[in-house]
Short mmCIF file of C-alpha atoms in Angstrom, two decimals:
data_model
loop_
_atom_site.label_atom_id
_atom_site.label_comp_id
_atom_site.label_asym_id
_atom_site.label_seq_id
_atom_site.Cartn_x
_atom_site.Cartn_y
_atom_site.Cartn_z
CA MET A 1 -70.32 -68.07 12.67
CA ILE A 2 -73.26 -69.92 14.25
CA VAL A 3 -73.33 -70.00 18.03
CA CYS A 4 -74.41 -73.20 19.76
CA VAL A 5 -77.07 -72.27 22.31
CA CYS A 6 -78.99 -74.91 24.23
CA VAL A 7 -82.55 -73.71 23.65
CA GLN A 8 -85.16 -75.40 25.80
CA GLN A 9 -88.26 -76.85 24.19
CA VAL A 10 -91.86 -77.41 25.23
CA ARG A 11 -93.87 -80.46 24.16
CA LEU A 12 -97.17 -79.38 22.61
CA ASN A 13 -100.38 -81.30 23.25
CA ASN A 14 -99.82 -83.37 20.09
CA GLY A 15 -96.26 -84.32 21.03
CA VAL A 16 -94.46 -81.84 18.73
CA LEU A 17 -91.50 -80.06 20.35
CA MET A 18 -91.32 -76.25 20.05
CA PRO A 19 -88.41 -74.05 21.24
CA THR A 20 -89.49 -71.83 24.13
CA VAL A 21 -87.79 -68.74 22.67
CA GLY A 22 -88.50 -67.75 19.10
CA TYR A 23 -87.46 -64.82 16.95
CA GLY A 24 -90.38 -62.62 15.95
CA CYS A 25 -89.62 -61.71 12.35
CA ALA A 26 -92.96 -60.25 11.21
CA GLY A 27 -93.05 -56.69 10.00
CA LEU A 28 -89.29 -56.29 9.61
CA GLY A 29 -89.58 -55.39 5.95
CA GLU A 30 -86.43 -55.34 3.83
CA SER A 31 -84.24 -55.98 6.88
CA ALA A 32 -85.81 -59.42 7.50
CA GLY A 33 -83.18 -61.33 5.55
CA ASP A 34 -80.32 -59.86 7.57
CA THR A 35 -82.04 -60.01 10.96
CA VAL A 36 -83.18 -63.61 10.53
CA GLN A 37 -79.64 -64.50 9.51
CA TRP A 38 -78.36 -62.87 12.71
CA ALA A 39 -80.98 -64.72 14.76
CA LEU A 40 -79.97 -68.08 13.31
CA GLU A 41 -76.30 -67.30 13.91
CA ALA A 42 -77.14 -66.38 17.52
CA GLY A 43 -78.74 -69.79 18.02
CA TYR A 44 -82.47 -69.23 17.47
CA ARG A 45 -84.26 -72.27 16.06
CA HIS A 46 -87.80 -70.89 16.15
CA LEU A 47 -88.97 -68.27 13.64
CA ASP A 48 -92.41 -66.71 14.05
CA SER A 49 -94.37 -65.31 11.08
CA ALA A 50 -91.45 -66.22 8.85
CA GLN A 51 -91.53 -64.71 5.39
CA SER A 52 -89.67 -65.93 2.33
CA ALA A 53 -86.50 -64.14 3.44
CA ALA A 54 -86.63 -66.00 6.73
CA SER A 55 -87.18 -69.32 5.02
CA ALA A 56 -84.35 -68.73 2.59
CA SER A 57 -81.98 -68.16 5.50
CA ALA A 58 -83.30 -71.21 7.31
CA GLU A 59 -82.97 -73.47 4.29
CA GLY A 60 -79.54 -72.66 3.04
CA GLY A 61 -77.98 -69.34 3.94
CA GLY A 62 -78.03 -69.75 7.70
CA GLY A 63 -74.33 -70.39 8.08
CA GLY A 64 -73.09 -67.21 6.48
CA GLY A 65 -69.47 -66.23 6.66
CA GLY A 66 -68.34 -69.78 5.96
CA GLY A 67 -70.36 -71.23 8.86
CA ARG A 68 -72.39 -74.43 8.79
CA PRO A 69 -75.81 -73.92 7.13
CA VAL A 70 -78.93 -74.47 9.23
CA ARG A 71 -81.16 -77.22 7.89
CA ARG A 72 -84.88 -76.53 7.41
CA GLU A 73 -85.78 -79.47 9.65
CA ASP A 74 -83.79 -77.92 12.49
CA VAL A 75 -85.85 -74.71 12.50
CA PHE A 76 -89.40 -74.45 13.90
CA VAL A 77 -91.30 -72.19 11.49
CA THR A 78 -94.63 -70.56 12.39
CA SER A 79 -96.88 -68.78 9.93
CA LYS A 80 -100.38 -67.32 10.16
CA LEU A 81 -103.60 -66.75 8.26
CA HIS A 82 -104.76 -63.14 7.96
CA PRO A 83 -108.43 -62.72 8.98
CA ARG A 84 -109.34 -61.32 5.57
CA HIS A 85 -108.81 -64.90 4.37
CA LEU A 86 -111.19 -66.58 6.80
CA GLY A 87 -113.25 -69.30 5.14
CA TYR A 88 -112.58 -72.95 4.33
CA GLU A 89 -111.55 -72.79 0.66
CA VAL A 90 -109.68 -69.51 0.86
CA THR A 91 -107.74 -70.80 3.87
CA LEU A 92 -106.53 -73.79 1.87
CA ARG A 93 -105.51 -71.52 -1.01
CA GLN A 94 -103.65 -69.12 1.26
CA PHE A 95 -101.89 -71.96 3.04
CA ASN A 96 -100.59 -73.22 -0.32
CA GLU A 97 -99.35 -69.72 -1.07
CA THR A 98 -97.61 -69.69 2.30
CA LEU A 99 -95.75 -72.89 1.44
CA LYS A 100 -94.66 -71.34 -1.86
CA ASP A 101 -93.49 -68.17 -0.11
CA LEU A 102 -91.61 -70.20 2.50
CA ARG A 103 -90.16 -72.55 -0.13
CA SER A 104 -91.10 -75.43 2.13
CA GLY A 105 -93.28 -78.51 1.91
CA TYR A 106 -94.74 -77.92 5.37
CA VAL A 107 -94.95 -75.52 8.30
CA ASP A 108 -94.32 -76.48 11.90
CA LEU A 109 -97.15 -74.35 13.25
CA PHE A 110 -99.96 -72.57 11.42
CA LEU A 111 -102.17 -70.10 13.30
CA LEU A 112 -105.39 -68.22 12.73
CA HIS A 113 -103.96 -64.76 13.31
CA TYR A 114 -107.23 -63.17 14.48
CA PRO A 115 -110.73 -64.59 14.96
CA GLU A 116 -112.34 -61.83 12.90
CA CYS A 117 -111.79 -58.54 11.12
CA TRP A 118 -112.04 -55.35 13.13
CA GLY A 119 -111.25 -51.69 12.56
CA ASP A 120 -108.98 -51.31 9.53
CA LEU A 121 -107.35 -54.72 9.98
CA CYS A 122 -108.80 -56.17 6.78
CA GLY A 123 -108.81 -52.98 4.71
CA GLY A 124 -112.53 -53.19 4.02
CA VAL A 125 -112.30 -56.75 2.67
CA ALA A 126 -115.12 -58.96 3.92
CA PRO A 127 -113.90 -62.51 4.59
CA ALA A 128 -115.69 -65.37 2.85
CA GLY A 129 -116.28 -67.26 6.10
CA THR A 130 -115.64 -67.40 9.83
CA PHE A 131 -112.91 -68.74 12.07
CA PRO A 132 -114.71 -72.09 12.60
CA ASP A 133 -114.67 -72.53 8.80
CA SER A 134 -110.96 -71.81 8.67
CA TRP A 135 -110.32 -74.09 11.62
CA ARG A 136 -111.84 -77.00 9.68
CA ALA A 137 -109.35 -76.25 6.91
CA LEU A 138 -106.47 -76.20 9.40
CA GLU A 139 -107.63 -79.55 10.78
CA ASP A 140 -107.51 -81.01 7.27
CA LEU A 141 -104.04 -79.56 6.68
CA TYR A 142 -102.90 -81.02 10.00
CA GLU A 143 -104.30 -84.45 9.17
CA ALA A 144 -102.53 -84.28 5.80
CA GLY A 145 -99.20 -83.60 7.52
CA LEU A 146 -98.76 -80.18 5.93
CA ALA A 147 -98.86 -78.43 9.30
CA ARG A 148 -97.20 -80.25 12.19
CA ALA A 149 -99.32 -78.29 14.67
CA ILE A 150 -102.17 -75.78 14.43
CA GLY A 151 -103.29 -73.02 16.73
CA ILE A 152 -104.83 -69.61 17.20
CA SER A 153 -103.75 -66.05 17.96
CA ASN A 154 -105.44 -63.04 19.56
CA PHE A 155 -108.53 -65.02 20.61
CA ALA A 156 -110.49 -63.92 23.70
CA PRO A 157 -111.49 -66.54 26.29
CA HIS A 158 -115.04 -66.89 24.95
CA GLN A 159 -113.72 -67.38 21.41
CA VAL A 160 -111.30 -70.07 22.57
CA THR A 161 -114.18 -71.81 24.34
CA GLN A 162 -116.35 -71.52 21.22
CA LEU A 163 -113.63 -73.12 19.11
CA LEU A 164 -112.99 -75.92 21.58
CA ALA A 165 -116.68 -76.84 21.52
CA LYS A 166 -116.53 -77.53 17.77
CA ALA A 167 -112.93 -78.55 17.12
CA THR A 168 -111.95 -82.07 16.18
CA VAL A 169 -108.27 -81.18 16.65
CA ARG A 170 -107.54 -79.19 19.78
CA PRO A 171 -105.42 -76.05 19.26
CA ALA A 172 -101.83 -76.71 20.27
CA VAL A 173 -100.94 -73.03 20.78
CA LEU A 174 -102.61 -69.75 21.65
CA GLN A 175 -100.49 -66.71 20.85
CA VAL A 176 -101.45 -63.46 22.58
CA HIS A 177 -99.94 -60.30 24.00
CA VAL A 178 -98.54 -60.76 27.51
CA ASP A 179 -96.24 -58.41 29.39
CA PRO A 180 -95.52 -57.56 33.06
CA LEU A 181 -98.36 -55.01 33.04
CA ASP A 182 -100.88 -57.22 31.23
CA HIS A 183 -100.66 -60.84 32.36
CA ALA A 184 -103.67 -62.21 30.41
CA ASP A 185 -104.52 -64.20 33.53
CA ALA A 186 -107.86 -65.54 32.27
CA LEU A 187 -106.27 -66.83 29.07
CA GLN A 188 -103.34 -68.33 30.96
CA ALA A 189 -105.72 -70.23 33.24
CA LEU A 190 -107.84 -71.41 30.30
CA CYS A 191 -104.78 -72.61 28.40
CA ARG A 192 -103.47 -74.53 31.40
CA SER A 193 -106.83 -76.23 31.88
CA GLN A 194 -107.01 -77.23 28.20
CA SER A 195 -103.34 -78.23 27.70
CA ILE A 196 -102.80 -75.40 25.22
CA THR A 197 -99.34 -73.79 25.14
CA LEU A 198 -99.55 -70.03 25.54
CA THR A 199 -97.06 -68.06 23.48
CA ALA A 200 -96.49 -64.44 24.48
CA TYR A 201 -95.67 -61.73 21.97
CA SER A 202 -94.77 -58.12 22.80
CA THR A 203 -93.50 -59.28 26.20
CA LEU A 204 -91.28 -56.19 26.21
CA GLY A 205 -94.30 -53.90 26.16
CA THR A 206 -94.17 -53.20 22.42
CA GLN A 207 -93.08 -55.09 19.32
CA GLY A 208 -90.12 -52.77 19.04
CA GLU A 209 -86.64 -52.96 20.47
CA GLY A 210 -87.65 -53.42 24.09
CA ALA A 211 -84.92 -51.09 25.40
CA GLY A 212 -86.01 -48.83 28.21
CA GLY A 213 -89.54 -47.60 28.83
CA GLY A 214 -92.75 -49.58 28.51
CA ALA A 215 -93.53 -52.75 30.39
CA GLY A 216 -90.00 -54.00 29.93
CA GLY A 217 -88.66 -51.01 31.83
CA GLY A 218 -91.12 -51.68 34.64
CA ALA A 219 -89.98 -55.29 34.83
CA GLY A 220 -86.37 -54.29 35.12
CA GLY A 221 -87.15 -51.90 37.92
CA GLY A 222 -89.28 -54.48 39.71
CA ALA A 223 -86.71 -57.25 39.60
CA GLY A 224 -83.98 -55.49 41.49
CA GLY A 225 -80.86 -57.53 42.30
CA GLY A 226 -80.45 -61.26 42.84
CA GLY A 227 -81.01 -63.64 39.95
CA GLY A 228 -81.82 -60.78 37.57
CA GLY A 229 -78.84 -58.67 38.66
CA GLY A 230 -76.79 -57.37 35.74
CA ARG A 231 -79.44 -58.35 33.20
CA GLY A 232 -81.11 -55.97 30.80
CA VAL A 233 -84.76 -55.04 31.27
CA ALA A 234 -85.70 -57.00 28.14
CA GLN A 235 -84.05 -60.13 29.49
CA VAL A 236 -85.82 -59.76 32.82
CA ALA A 237 -89.24 -59.40 31.17
CA LEU A 238 -88.59 -62.41 28.94
CA ARG A 239 -87.29 -64.52 31.82
CA TRP A 240 -90.37 -63.57 33.87
CA ALA A 241 -92.59 -64.96 31.11
CA LEU A 242 -90.51 -68.13 30.69
CA GLN A 243 -90.73 -68.89 34.40
CA GLN A 244 -94.52 -68.84 34.09
CA GLY A 245 -94.31 -71.58 31.49
CA LEU A 246 -94.87 -69.30 28.50
CA VAL A 247 -93.12 -69.32 25.14
CA VAL A 248 -91.70 -65.91 24.16
CA LEU A 249 -91.07 -64.21 20.82
CA PRO A 250 -88.70 -61.26 21.23
CA ARG A 251 -88.27 -59.09 18.18
CA SER A 252 -85.45 -56.68 17.42
CA SER A 253 -83.56 -55.42 14.40
CA ASN A 254 -80.43 -54.79 16.50
CA ARG A 255 -77.89 -57.59 16.16
CA GLY A 256 -76.60 -57.30 19.71
CA ARG A 257 -80.08 -57.32 21.25
CA ILE A 258 -81.14 -60.27 19.11
CA ALA A 259 -78.34 -62.32 20.67
CA GLN A 260 -78.95 -60.92 24.17
CA ASN A 261 -82.65 -61.82 24.06
CA LEU A 262 -81.73 -65.50 23.73
CA GLN A 263 -79.45 -65.51 26.77
CA LEU A 264 -82.19 -66.58 29.17
CA TYR A 265 -81.50 -70.14 30.22
CA ASP A 266 -78.48 -69.99 32.56
CA TRP A 267 -80.07 -67.79 35.24
CA SER A 268 -83.43 -67.28 36.90
CA LEU A 269 -85.47 -64.78 38.88
CA THR A 270 -86.09 -65.45 42.55
CA PRO A 271 -89.65 -65.98 43.84
CA ALA A 272 -89.49 -62.54 45.45
CA GLN A 273 -88.47 -60.94 42.15
CA MET A 274 -91.28 -62.73 40.33
CA ARG A 275 -93.79 -61.41 42.88
CA ARG A 276 -92.47 -57.86 42.52
CA ILE A 277 -92.83 -57.97 38.74
CA GLU A 278 -96.31 -59.46 38.95
CA SER A 279 -97.39 -56.66 41.30
CA LEU A 280 -96.52 -53.90 38.82
#
């Protein structure tokens, strides 16, 4: 059974509407099909780093159990380019592969996942080009209507500034790690000044379940009673981010927590609670 949840949306700088809470479905492996199904049934309409299992659920299987299927056009799907594929031509090829994997004629948001390779991220593979080369490809895909919005992920302030100096199409989204112990203040300020929507991943301190410990645990302790009373630590951390104007991408493989992480819109943290969390 699909639950009807009124999910708020943010208008990106190109006019496209994006739900402010998305389900982070990257790295879930063989469980992705089930967990994405649960997310859709819980009311999520934003899937981040969706793989073919996610797309299959979004296109036809979303109803499950005799419920009403979720149409592809009702789900905001984000995918990303791995930095090993930086370069104009290879970006276009990989984007086409993404559409095949997603069984879709378009993506709602396509991101450069990282500005460059570092450490073991690319497994020793040297990319053919740089992030400005790939950004030109994303601009062409955007102009062709194959990506409704384009953006970046894990860029530092100087890299965002470098891109803005050369871009014809301004990034609609910057996706980075933000949690109550790491606010990414410089990036938040830069995004506000450039009308870029900042999307926060790992808001619970890790990309895991977000129960206990970590930054999420600190947020729960800092909130105390009031508007956050009776809420789980994960909910408090997510609500803290939402009230700063951020988009959040909670990830869990637990069905109950998946649903709980979307229950964020009918309550709020008080200004005093927000200040306590921000002082952690």
